[in-house]
Amino acid sequence: MLLTLVFIYLLVTIAIGLVAARRVKNSADFAIAGRRLPLAMIVTTTFATWFGSETVLGIPAKFVNSGLNGVVEDPFGAGTCLILVGLFFAGKLYKMDLLTISDYYRNRFGRTVEVLCSLIIMLSYLGWVSAQVTALGLVFNVLSAGAIGIPLGMVIGVVSILAYTLYGGMWSVAVTDFIQMIILVGGLAILAVFAGNMAGGASKVLAFAVSKDLFRFWPEPSFKDMLFFFAAAITMMFGSIPQQDVFQRVMSANSPYAATRGPVIGGICYILFAFVPMFLVASALLIMPEQTAALLKDDPQKVLPTLVLEKMPFVMQVLFFGALLSAIKSSASATLLAPSVTFVENIWRQFRPKMSDRSELKTMRITVLVFSALVLVYAVKMQGTSIYEMVSGAYQVTLVGAFVPLVAGLYWQRATTQGALLSIGLGLLTWVLFLATPWGEAWPAQLMGLLAAVLGMVLGSLVSKR
């Protein structure tokens, strides 16, 4: 019965997405919803972009093992990223006539930087989207009691998302995000109240978390621990800023006010509401301590689904899996669209400079389909990797390769194309070097890559100016 309701929910979201797809008349409608989204929809769609499988399944698993210290990257870094985008980037970028974030790199630094940054951005999405696809496979596997294998569950999930994203683009994503976030927030809030009562009250759950030192945020006061803590914090905080999915939400706004305020409100809401899944998993430790302990050793990501399926009534199960699917589908649809639009606009267009808008729209849809297939294959190959690690690892490459040219281009007038190229080269080379050698055990690779990128930008720009 529960699995049947889940499939009905999928069909309803597909229908809503297809209705929204009627608004798509050209490539701008497909990529950035024709810049017609109001503030409320910018808030929900930025919130939805981040609130995915890692927030419901990955973050709680890390929280019970490492406390708040273990989740500094997400939600704290991820939510702060949206706030920074609204405060320092949205206003400047919204004034430009851009379809993708890579258009900015072309206008500021030229074609070579545009292509390099586009490839970097597209590569980063493999890990993020694969995490959502993996979670979809896990959901169908759990709901069917193993009758649906995880790979088949991944296929079902991807097809359900493609059914509307392929035709409606950003319009379908934004409208379905708006509805799915209402279901998500309402469902998880009711579940938190119910789970807290089952555990003996919210105060008891909080006291238990304090006794287990789960609210410890800062690491041990040693140089190495603080260094790795800082590196983890900035991975999504800075690495997610030069991302097409975030940029699409800014550019989809119907006014500068919505473009700048929407990400800030969405980021604050994301950080605050991410505590709800953490509260749920802390409640699970009180409600079913032995079973939770066993799951934490075997697969921590199954703690919440197991709690809901085995200890809660049917209505709560419907609420939980409706909320979970809302979170996953909203993130996956947005992140399938972003790299596909980037590829067509910033790479393929160079081979077809006279491509008509109709041809561009058709090519974008074909690219969404191809990228979805690639993500599905990658997700199947990466089975066994934790959802949290897949997401957090995705943004290191944009942190070391694309972040510094974006910031320098916007805020340093002396930044040059040579500086951008040296920044990208040094950042990526240093990052790979520390990842591949024992040096990475003493110094965080993403932080060293970021510092090298800054150095490359400064040296390259100053030398070329002379």
GROMACS .gro file of C-alpha atoms in nm:
model
  466
    1MET     CA    1   0.000   0.000   0.000
    2LEU     CA    2   0.282   0.241   0.091
    3LEU     CA    3   0.473   0.163  -0.229
    4THR     CA    4   0.153   0.219  -0.430
    5LEU     CA    5   0.104   0.561  -0.271
    6VAL     CA    6   0.466   0.649  -0.350
    7PHE     CA    7   0.412   0.567  -0.717
    8ILE     CA    8   0.092   0.774  -0.718
    9TYR     CA    9   0.290   1.063  -0.569
   10LEU     CA   10   0.550   1.029  -0.845
   11LEU     CA   11   0.277   1.039  -1.110
   12VAL     CA   12   0.120   1.349  -0.953
   13THR     CA   13   0.453   1.537  -0.951
   14ILE     CA   14   0.513   1.435  -1.312
   15ALA     CA   15   0.169   1.571  -1.407
   16ILE     CA   16   0.236   1.901  -1.227
   17GLY     CA   17   0.574   1.932  -1.397
   18LEU     CA   18   0.425   1.868  -1.740
   19VAL     CA   19   0.157   2.133  -1.684
   20ALA     CA   20   0.431   2.381  -1.590
   21ALA     CA   21   0.622   2.279  -1.905
   22ARG     CA   22   0.358   2.454  -2.116
   23ARG     CA   23   0.523   2.784  -2.023
   24VAL     CA   24   0.845   2.689  -2.204
   25LYS     CA   25   0.858   2.870  -2.537
   26ASN     CA   26   1.233   2.924  -2.581
   27SER     CA   27   1.575   2.836  -2.435
   28ALA     CA   28   1.557   3.119  -2.177
   29ASP     CA   29   1.229   2.976  -2.044
   30PHE     CA   30   1.391   2.633  -2.024
   31ALA     CA   31   1.714   2.753  -1.857
   32ILE     CA   32   1.603   3.036  -1.626
   33ALA     CA   33   1.219   3.035  -1.639
   34GLY     CA   34   1.218   3.353  -1.847
   35ARG     CA   35   1.331   3.550  -1.537
   36ARG     CA   36   0.972   3.551  -1.405
   37LEU     CA   37   0.987   3.376  -1.065
   38PRO     CA   38   0.866   3.574  -0.761
   39LEU     CA   39   1.050   3.591  -0.427
   40ALA     CA   40   0.850   3.306  -0.268
   41MET     CA   41   0.948   3.066  -0.547
   42ILE     CA   42   1.314   3.178  -0.538
   43VAL     CA   43   1.319   3.099  -0.165
   44THR     CA   44   1.163   2.754  -0.209
   45THR     CA   45   1.373   2.659  -0.509
   46THR     CA   46   1.705   2.764  -0.348
   47PHE     CA   47   1.604   2.581  -0.030
   48ALA     CA   48   1.505   2.278  -0.239
   49THR     CA   49   1.835   2.274  -0.427
   50TRP     CA   50   2.024   2.205  -0.105
   51PHE     CA   51   1.763   2.003   0.086
   52GLY     CA   52   1.824   1.666  -0.078
   53SER     CA   53   1.903   1.310   0.015
   54GLU     CA   54   2.216   1.406   0.210
   55THR     CA   55   2.010   1.634   0.437
   56VAL     CA   56   1.752   1.367   0.524
   57LEU     CA   57   1.978   1.060   0.519
   58GLY     CA   58   2.344   1.166   0.504
   59ILE     CA   59   2.362   1.450   0.758
   60PRO     CA   60   2.180   1.258   1.038
   61ALA     CA   61   2.415   0.962   0.986
   62LYS     CA   62   2.720   1.187   1.021
   63PHE     CA   63   2.563   1.373   1.314
   64VAL     CA   64   2.513   1.066   1.535
   65ASN     CA   65   2.868   0.951   1.464
   66SER     CA   66   3.055   1.282   1.492
   67GLY     CA   67   2.817   1.544   1.632
   68LEU     CA   68   2.784   1.892   1.484
   69ASN     CA   69   3.157   1.894   1.428
   70GLY     CA   70   3.111   1.629   1.159
   71VAL     CA   71   2.849   1.823   0.962
   72VAL     CA   72   3.020   2.161   0.935
   73GLU     CA   73   3.042   2.115   0.559
   74ASP     CA   74   2.671   2.054   0.520
   75PRO     CA   75   2.437   2.209   0.639
   76PHE     CA   76   2.648   2.493   0.783
   77GLY     CA   77   2.880   2.545   0.486
   78ALA     CA   78   2.609   2.481   0.227
   79GLY     CA   79   2.357   2.715   0.389
   80THR     CA   80   2.618   2.990   0.432
   81CYS     CA   81   2.696   2.956   0.061
   82LEU     CA   82   2.342   3.066  -0.030
   83ILE     CA   83   2.365   3.357   0.213
   84LEU     CA   84   2.695   3.470   0.059
   85VAL     CA   85   2.549   3.439  -0.292
   86GLY     CA   86   2.260   3.666  -0.199
   87LEU     CA   87   2.479   3.922  -0.024
   88PHE     CA   88   2.780   3.948  -0.256
   89PHE     CA   89   2.712   3.785  -0.594
   90ALA     CA   90   2.343   3.787  -0.690
   91GLY     CA   91   2.313   4.164  -0.732
   92LYS     CA   92   2.616   4.194  -0.960
   93LEU     CA   93   2.533   3.889  -1.173
   94TYR     CA   94   2.162   3.967  -1.208
   95LYS     CA   95   2.242   4.295  -1.384
   96MET     CA   96   2.424   4.107  -1.661
   97ASP     CA   97   2.244   3.948  -1.955
   98LEU     CA   98   2.363   3.592  -1.886
   99LEU     CA   99   2.209   3.249  -1.939
  100THR     CA  100   2.474   3.052  -1.746
  101ILE     CA  101   2.744   3.126  -1.492
  102SER     CA  102   3.001   3.030  -1.757
  103ASP     CA  103   2.877   3.319  -1.974
  104TYR     CA  104   3.031   3.542  -1.709
  105TYR     CA  105   3.370   3.373  -1.741
  106ARG     CA  106   3.358   3.428  -2.119
  107ASN     CA  107   3.266   3.795  -2.090
  108ARG     CA  108   3.531   3.864  -1.827
  109PHE     CA  109   3.819   3.635  -1.925
  110GLY     CA  110   3.754   3.493  -2.273
  111ARG     CA  111   3.663   3.163  -2.439
  112THR     CA  112   3.938   2.944  -2.292
  113VAL     CA  113   3.847   3.026  -1.932
  114GLU     CA  114   3.479   2.981  -2.020
  115VAL     CA  115   3.536   2.627  -2.151
  116LEU     CA  116   3.767   2.526  -1.864
  117CYS     CA  117   3.528   2.649  -1.596
  118SER     CA  118   3.232   2.490  -1.776
  119LEU     CA  119   3.405   2.151  -1.772
  120ILE     CA  120   3.494   2.192  -1.404
  121ILE     CA  121   3.136   2.285  -1.313
  122MET     CA  122   2.988   1.998  -1.516
  123LEU     CA  123   3.227   1.747  -1.356
  124SER     CA  124   3.122   1.854  -1.006
  125TYR     CA  125   2.761   1.758  -1.072
  126LEU     CA  126   2.838   1.389  -1.118
  127GLY     CA  127   2.882   1.336  -0.744
  128TRP     CA  128   2.588   1.553  -0.639
  129VAL     CA  129   2.330   1.409  -0.878
  130SER     CA  130   2.459   1.054  -0.818
  131ALA     CA  131   2.392   1.100  -0.447
  132GLN     CA  132   2.028   1.182  -0.521
  133VAL     CA  133   1.996   0.887  -0.761
  134THR     CA  134   2.152   0.655  -0.502
  135ALA     CA  135   1.899   0.773  -0.244
  136LEU     CA  136   1.612   0.706  -0.484
  137GLY     CA  137   1.737   0.349  -0.531
  138LEU     CA  138   1.762   0.308  -0.153
  139VAL     CA  139   1.405   0.435  -0.101
  140PHE     CA  140   1.250   0.191  -0.348
  141ASN     CA  141   1.463  -0.092  -0.212
  142VAL     CA  142   1.347  -0.026   0.147
  143LEU     CA  143   0.981   0.026   0.053
  144SER     CA  144   0.966  -0.298  -0.145
  145ALA     CA  145   1.144  -0.496   0.130
  146GLY     CA  146   1.425  -0.576  -0.115
  147ALA     CA  147   1.198  -0.682  -0.405
  148ILE     CA  148   1.318  -0.381  -0.605
  149GLY     CA  149   1.697  -0.382  -0.622
  150ILE     CA  150   1.883  -0.056  -0.567
  151PRO     CA  151   1.996  -0.028  -0.934
  152LEU     CA  152   1.637  -0.078  -1.057
  153GLY     CA  153   1.517   0.173  -0.799
  154MET     CA  154   1.769   0.421  -0.940
  155VAL     CA  155   1.629   0.371  -1.290
  156ILE     CA  156   1.269   0.423  -1.173
  157GLY     CA  157   1.369   0.740  -0.988
  158VAL     CA  158   1.562   0.890  -1.279
  159VAL     CA  159   1.279   0.820  -1.525
  160SER     CA  160   1.027   0.989  -1.292
  161ILE     CA  161   1.243   1.304  -1.277
  162LEU     CA  162   1.319   1.308  -1.647
  163ALA     CA  163   0.949   1.286  -1.730
  164TYR     CA  164   0.901   1.656  -1.650
  165THR     CA  165   1.253   1.806  -1.638
  166LEU     CA  166   1.313   1.702  -1.999
  167TYR     CA  167   1.022   1.912  -2.123
  168GLY     CA  168   0.972   2.186  -1.866
  169GLY     CA  169   1.327   2.276  -1.764
  170MET     CA  170   1.349   2.544  -1.498
  171TRP     CA  171   0.974   2.616  -1.508
  172SER     CA  172   0.887   2.256  -1.416
  173VAL     CA  173   1.167   2.242  -1.158
  174ALA     CA  174   1.056   2.565  -0.987
  175VAL     CA  175   0.685   2.477  -0.973
  176THR     CA  176   0.743   2.120  -0.848
  177ASP     CA  177   1.001   2.252  -0.598
  178PHE     CA  178   0.742   2.492  -0.457
  179ILE     CA  179   0.489   2.214  -0.398
  180GLN     CA  180   0.742   1.955  -0.283
  181MET     CA  181   0.893   2.192  -0.025
  182ILE     CA  182   0.551   2.243   0.134
  183ILE     CA  183   0.517   1.864   0.163
  184LEU     CA  184   0.875   1.833   0.290
  185VAL     CA  185   0.854   2.098   0.563
  186GLY     CA  186   0.509   1.991   0.681
  187GLY     CA  187   0.586   1.619   0.675
  188LEU     CA  188   0.917   1.636   0.861
  189ALA     CA  189   0.781   1.882   1.120
  190ILE     CA  190   0.492   1.648   1.208
  191LEU     CA  191   0.731   1.352   1.219
  192ALA     CA  192   0.965   1.536   1.456
  193VAL     CA  193   0.679   1.605   1.700
  194PHE     CA  194   0.562   1.242   1.681
  195ALA     CA  195   0.914   1.098   1.724
  196GLY     CA  196   0.987   1.332   2.014
  197ASN     CA  197   0.675   1.211   2.195
  198MET     CA  198   0.771   0.847   2.132
  199ALA     CA  199   1.115   0.913   2.281
  200GLY     CA  200   0.969   1.070   2.598
  201GLY     CA  201   0.955   1.434   2.494
  202ALA     CA  202   1.173   1.680   2.303
  203SER     CA  203   1.358   1.783   2.621
  204LYS     CA  204   1.462   1.423   2.682
  205VAL     CA  205   1.593   1.389   2.325
  206LEU     CA  206   1.792   1.712   2.359
  207ALA     CA  207   1.931   1.610   2.698
  208PHE     CA  208   2.035   1.275   2.549
  209ALA     CA  209   2.212   1.449   2.260
  210VAL     CA  210   2.395   1.676   2.506
  211SER     CA  211   2.501   1.376   2.717
  212LYS     CA  212   2.648   1.212   2.405
  213ASP     CA  213   2.833   1.536   2.321
  214LEU     CA  214   2.652   1.556   1.986
  215PHE     CA  215   2.627   1.936   1.999
  216ARG     CA  216   3.004   1.984   2.010
  217PHE     CA  217   3.079   2.208   1.713
  218TRP     CA  218   3.445   2.303   1.737
  219PRO     CA  219   3.721   2.044   1.685
  220GLU     CA  220   4.007   1.971   1.923
  221PRO     CA  221   4.223   2.284   1.964
  222SER     CA  222   4.513   2.147   1.760
  223PHE     CA  223   4.653   2.301   1.444
  224LYS     CA  224   4.578   1.999   1.223
  225ASP     CA  225   4.221   1.950   1.348
  226MET     CA  226   4.140   2.319   1.310
  227LEU     CA  227   4.293   2.321   0.961
  228PHE     CA  228   4.086   2.027   0.837
  229PHE     CA  229   3.775   2.171   1.007
  230PHE     CA  230   3.820   2.500   0.823
  231ALA     CA  231   3.885   2.319   0.494
  232ALA     CA  232   3.566   2.117   0.534
  233ALA     CA  233   3.365   2.431   0.610
  234ILE     CA  234   3.475   2.620   0.299
  235THR     CA  235   3.433   2.325   0.060
  236MET     CA  236   3.060   2.383   0.003
  237MET     CA  237   3.059   2.737   0.146
  238PHE     CA  238   3.282   2.865  -0.137
  239GLY     CA  239   3.289   2.571  -0.378
  240SER     CA  240   2.913   2.585  -0.437
  241ILE     CA  241   2.910   2.954  -0.528
  242PRO     CA  242   3.031   2.911  -0.890
  243GLN     CA  243   2.756   2.659  -0.965
  244GLN     CA  244   2.498   2.671  -1.242
  245ASP     CA  245   2.208   2.549  -1.026
  246VAL     CA  246   2.259   2.834  -0.777
  247PHE     CA  247   2.309   3.084  -1.061
  248GLN     CA  248   1.989   2.965  -1.234
  249ARG     CA  249   1.785   3.050  -0.927
  250VAL     CA  250   1.935   3.398  -0.907
  251MET     CA  251   1.876   3.467  -1.277
  252SER     CA  252   1.523   3.320  -1.269
  253ALA     CA  253   1.405   3.592  -1.030
  254ASN     CA  254   1.164   3.857  -1.157
  255SER     CA  255   1.348   4.142  -0.982
  256PRO     CA  256   1.686   4.229  -0.822
  257TYR     CA  257   1.510   4.224  -0.484
  258ALA     CA  258   1.399   3.862  -0.530
  259ALA     CA  259   1.740   3.764  -0.671
  260THR     CA  260   1.929   3.897  -0.369
  261ARG     CA  261   1.685   3.823  -0.086
  262GLY     CA  262   1.573   3.478  -0.204
  263PRO     CA  263   1.908   3.296  -0.157
  264VAL     CA  264   1.964   3.460   0.184
  265ILE     CA  265   1.624   3.353   0.317
  266GLY     CA  266   1.662   3.009   0.157
  267GLY     CA  267   2.006   2.960   0.314
  268ILE     CA  268   1.892   3.057   0.664
  269CYS     CA  269   1.587   2.829   0.637
  270TYR     CA  270   1.806   2.544   0.517
  271ILE     CA  271   2.048   2.563   0.811
  272LEU     CA  272   1.765   2.581   1.064
  273PHE     CA  273   1.547   2.308   0.914
  274ALA     CA  274   1.841   2.068   0.866
  275PHE     CA  275   1.827   2.018   1.244
  276VAL     CA  276   1.494   1.834   1.208
  277PRO     CA  277   1.644   1.515   1.055
  278MET     CA  278   1.920   1.531   1.320
  279PHE     CA  279   1.653   1.547   1.590
  280LEU     CA  280   1.477   1.247   1.433
  281VAL     CA  281   1.787   1.028   1.437
  282ALA     CA  282   1.865   1.129   1.797
  283SER     CA  283   1.510   1.020   1.883
  284ALA     CA  284   1.578   0.686   1.713
  285LEU     CA  285   1.865   0.625   1.955
  286LEU     CA  286   1.613   0.642   2.241
  287ILE     CA  287   1.322   0.464   2.070
  288MET     CA  288   1.517   0.163   1.936
  289PRO     CA  289   1.869   0.182   2.086
  290GLU     CA  290   1.994  -0.169   2.000
  291GLN     CA  291   1.865  -0.167   1.643
  292THR     CA  292   1.999   0.185   1.583
  293ALA     CA  293   2.342   0.084   1.713
  294ALA     CA  294   2.350  -0.209   1.471
  295LEU     CA  295   2.242   0.009   1.178
  296LEU     CA  296   2.504   0.270   1.259
  297LYS     CA  297   2.770   0.004   1.213
  298ASP     CA  298   2.614  -0.147   0.902
  299ASP     CA  299   2.447   0.140   0.710
  300PRO     CA  300   2.371   0.462   0.907
  301GLN     CA  301   2.164   0.595   0.616
  302LYS     CA  302   1.893   0.337   0.693
  303VAL     CA  303   1.833   0.454   1.053
  304LEU     CA  304   1.550   0.696   0.973
  305PRO     CA  305   1.370   0.476   0.715
  306THR     CA  306   1.387   0.182   0.959
  307LEU     CA  307   1.255   0.394   1.247
  308VAL     CA  308   0.959   0.509   1.039
  309LEU     CA  309   0.876   0.169   0.889
  310GLU     CA  310   0.903  -0.036   1.206
  311LYS     CA  311   0.801   0.201   1.486
  312MET     CA  312   0.555   0.449   1.339
  313PRO     CA  313   0.196   0.419   1.212
  314PHE     CA  314   0.108   0.414   0.845
  315VAL     CA  315   0.019   0.785   0.827
  316MET     CA  316   0.366   0.878   0.955
  317GLN     CA  317   0.523   0.648   0.698
  318VAL     CA  318   0.336   0.823   0.420
  319LEU     CA  319   0.449   1.162   0.552
  320PHE     CA  320   0.813   1.056   0.583
  321PHE     CA  321   0.853   0.899   0.242
  322GLY     CA  322   0.655   1.179   0.080
  323ALA     CA  323   0.893   1.429   0.241
  324LEU     CA  324   1.200   1.221   0.151
  325LEU     CA  325   1.099   1.185  -0.213
  326SER     CA  326   1.021   1.558  -0.227
  327ALA     CA  327   1.371   1.637  -0.103
  328ILE     CA  328   1.544   1.400  -0.344
  329LYS     CA  329   1.340   1.486  -0.654
  330SER     CA  330   1.374   1.860  -0.603
  331SER     CA  331   1.754   1.839  -0.575
  332ALA     CA  332   1.795   1.587  -0.856
  333SER     CA  333   1.579   1.773  -1.108
  334ALA     CA  334   1.768   2.098  -1.051
  335THR     CA  335   2.109   1.938  -1.078
  336LEU     CA  336   2.025   1.739  -1.389
  337LEU     CA  337   1.924   2.059  -1.564
  338ALA     CA  338   2.222   2.277  -1.466
  339PRO     CA  339   2.515   2.089  -1.631
  340SER     CA  340   2.308   2.018  -1.941
  341VAL     CA  341   2.235   2.387  -1.999
  342THR     CA  342   2.601   2.470  -1.934
  343PHE     CA  343   2.720   2.217  -2.192
  344VAL     CA  344   2.493   2.343  -2.468
  345GLU     CA  345   2.540   2.715  -2.404
  346ASN     CA  346   2.913   2.723  -2.330
  347ILE     CA  347   3.066   2.426  -2.512
  348TRP     CA  348   2.839   2.297  -2.788
  349ARG     CA  349   2.747   2.646  -2.911
  350GLN     CA  350   3.110   2.706  -3.008
  351PHE     CA  351   3.073   2.435  -3.272
  352ARG     CA  352   2.731   2.566  -3.381
  353PRO     CA  353   2.755   2.947  -3.340
  354LYS     CA  354   2.455   3.013  -3.568
  355MET     CA  355   2.227   2.764  -3.392
  356SER     CA  356   1.868   2.885  -3.373
  357ASP     CA  357   1.688   2.917  -3.042
  358ARG     CA  358   1.462   2.625  -3.133
  359SER     CA  359   1.764   2.405  -3.209
  360GLU     CA  360   1.929   2.514  -2.884
  361LEU     CA  361   1.620   2.418  -2.684
  362LYS     CA  362   1.609   2.077  -2.853
  363THR     CA  363   1.980   2.023  -2.786
  364MET     CA  364   1.935   2.113  -2.419
  365ARG     CA  365   1.667   1.846  -2.385
  366ILE     CA  366   1.882   1.584  -2.556
  367THR     CA  367   2.173   1.676  -2.327
  368VAL     CA  368   1.955   1.636  -2.016
  369LEU     CA  369   1.873   1.284  -2.135
  370VAL     CA  370   2.238   1.193  -2.205
  371PHE     CA  371   2.364   1.339  -1.878
  372SER     CA  372   2.096   1.147  -1.687
  373ALA     CA  373   2.218   0.822  -1.842
  374LEU     CA  374   2.578   0.903  -1.749
  375VAL     CA  375   2.478   0.986  -1.391
  376LEU     CA  376   2.282   0.662  -1.363
  377VAL     CA  377   2.583   0.457  -1.474
  378TYR     CA  378   2.813   0.647  -1.234
  379ALA     CA  379   2.570   0.601  -0.942
  380VAL     CA  380   2.550   0.226  -1.002
  381LYS     CA  381   2.931   0.205  -1.013
  382MET     CA  382   2.962   0.408  -0.690
  383GLN     CA  383   2.728   0.188  -0.484
  384GLY     CA  384   2.858   0.161  -0.129
  385THR     CA  385   2.986   0.520  -0.111
  386SER     CA  386   2.804   0.725   0.152
  387ILE     CA  387   2.563   0.989   0.024
  388TYR     CA  388   2.726   1.258   0.240
  389GLU     CA  389   3.074   1.186   0.101
  390MET     CA  390   2.950   1.187  -0.259
  391VAL     CA  391   2.798   1.532  -0.210
  392SER     CA  392   3.084   1.690  -0.014
  393GLY     CA  393   3.348   1.558  -0.255
  394ALA     CA  394   3.166   1.703  -0.555
  395TYR     CA  395   3.245   2.065  -0.472
  396GLN     CA  396   3.619   2.045  -0.413
  397VAL     CA  397   3.687   2.071  -0.787
  398THR     CA  398   3.486   2.395  -0.824
  399LEU     CA  399   3.645   2.536  -0.509
  400VAL     CA  400   3.999   2.500  -0.646
  401GLY     CA  401   3.916   2.566  -1.012
  402ALA     CA  402   3.629   2.811  -1.057
  403PHE     CA  403   3.580   3.005  -0.732
  404VAL     CA  404   3.883   3.236  -0.743
  405PRO     CA  405   3.833   3.355  -1.105
  406LEU     CA  406   3.470   3.440  -1.023
  407VAL     CA  407   3.552   3.642  -0.710
  408ALA     CA  408   3.856   3.813  -0.862
  409GLY     CA  409   3.667   3.897  -1.180
  410LEU     CA  410   3.387   4.065  -0.985
  411TYR     CA  411   3.589   4.239  -0.715
  412TRP     CA  412   3.942   4.296  -0.849
  413GLN     CA  413   3.973   4.519  -1.152
  414ARG     CA  414   4.332   4.412  -1.218
  415ALA     CA  415   4.238   4.045  -1.265
  416THR     CA  416   4.337   3.928  -1.614
  417THR     CA  417   4.282   3.628  -1.840
  418GLN     CA  418   4.639   3.509  -1.775
  419GLY     CA  419   4.573   3.531  -1.403
  420ALA     CA  420   4.253   3.328  -1.438
  421LEU     CA  421   4.427   3.058  -1.644
  422LEU     CA  422   4.718   3.032  -1.398
  423SER     CA  423   4.471   3.023  -1.108
  424ILE     CA  424   4.277   2.733  -1.262
  425GLY     CA  425   4.593   2.542  -1.354
  426LEU     CA  426   4.772   2.584  -1.021
  427GLY     CA  427   4.457   2.520  -0.818
  428LEU     CA  428   4.371   2.192  -0.993
  429LEU     CA  429   4.733   2.072  -1.006
  430THR     CA  430   4.793   2.137  -0.635
  431TRP     CA  431   4.463   1.976  -0.538
  432VAL     CA  432   4.535   1.658  -0.736
  433LEU     CA  433   4.892   1.647  -0.601
  434PHE     CA  434   4.777   1.655  -0.238
  435LEU     CA  435   4.499   1.403  -0.306
  436ALA     CA  436   4.742   1.158  -0.466
  437THR     CA  437   5.026   1.184  -0.216
  438PRO     CA  438   5.072   1.143   0.162
  439TRP     CA  439   5.085   1.522   0.185
  440GLY     CA  440   4.706   1.518   0.182
  441GLU     CA  441   4.706   1.348   0.522
  442ALA     CA  442   4.883   1.645   0.680
  443TRP     CA  443   4.733   1.927   0.472
  444PRO     CA  444   4.375   1.933   0.331
  445ALA     CA  445   4.394   1.906  -0.047
  446GLN     CA  446   4.107   2.147  -0.118
  447LEU     CA  447   4.256   2.420   0.103
  448MET     CA  448   4.599   2.387  -0.056
  449GLY     CA  449   4.436   2.397  -0.398
  450LEU     CA  450   4.243   2.712  -0.307
  451LEU     CA  451   4.557   2.889  -0.180
  452ALA     CA  452   4.743   2.792  -0.497
  453ALA     CA  453   4.454   2.928  -0.706
  454VAL     CA  454   4.471   3.263  -0.522
  455LEU     CA  455   4.847   3.275  -0.574
  456GLY     CA  456   4.806   3.196  -0.944
  457MET     CA  457   4.548   3.470  -0.992
  458VAL     CA  458   4.764   3.734  -0.821
  459LEU     CA  459   5.091   3.641  -0.991
  460GLY     CA  460   4.939   3.585  -1.335
  461SER     CA  461   4.745   3.912  -1.327
  462LEU     CA  462   5.033   4.128  -1.200
  463VAL     CA  463   5.287   3.984  -1.443
  464SER     CA  464   5.055   4.016  -1.745
  465LYS     CA  465   4.970   4.374  -1.649
  466ARG     CA  466   5.341   4.462  -1.657
   0.00000   0.00000   0.00000
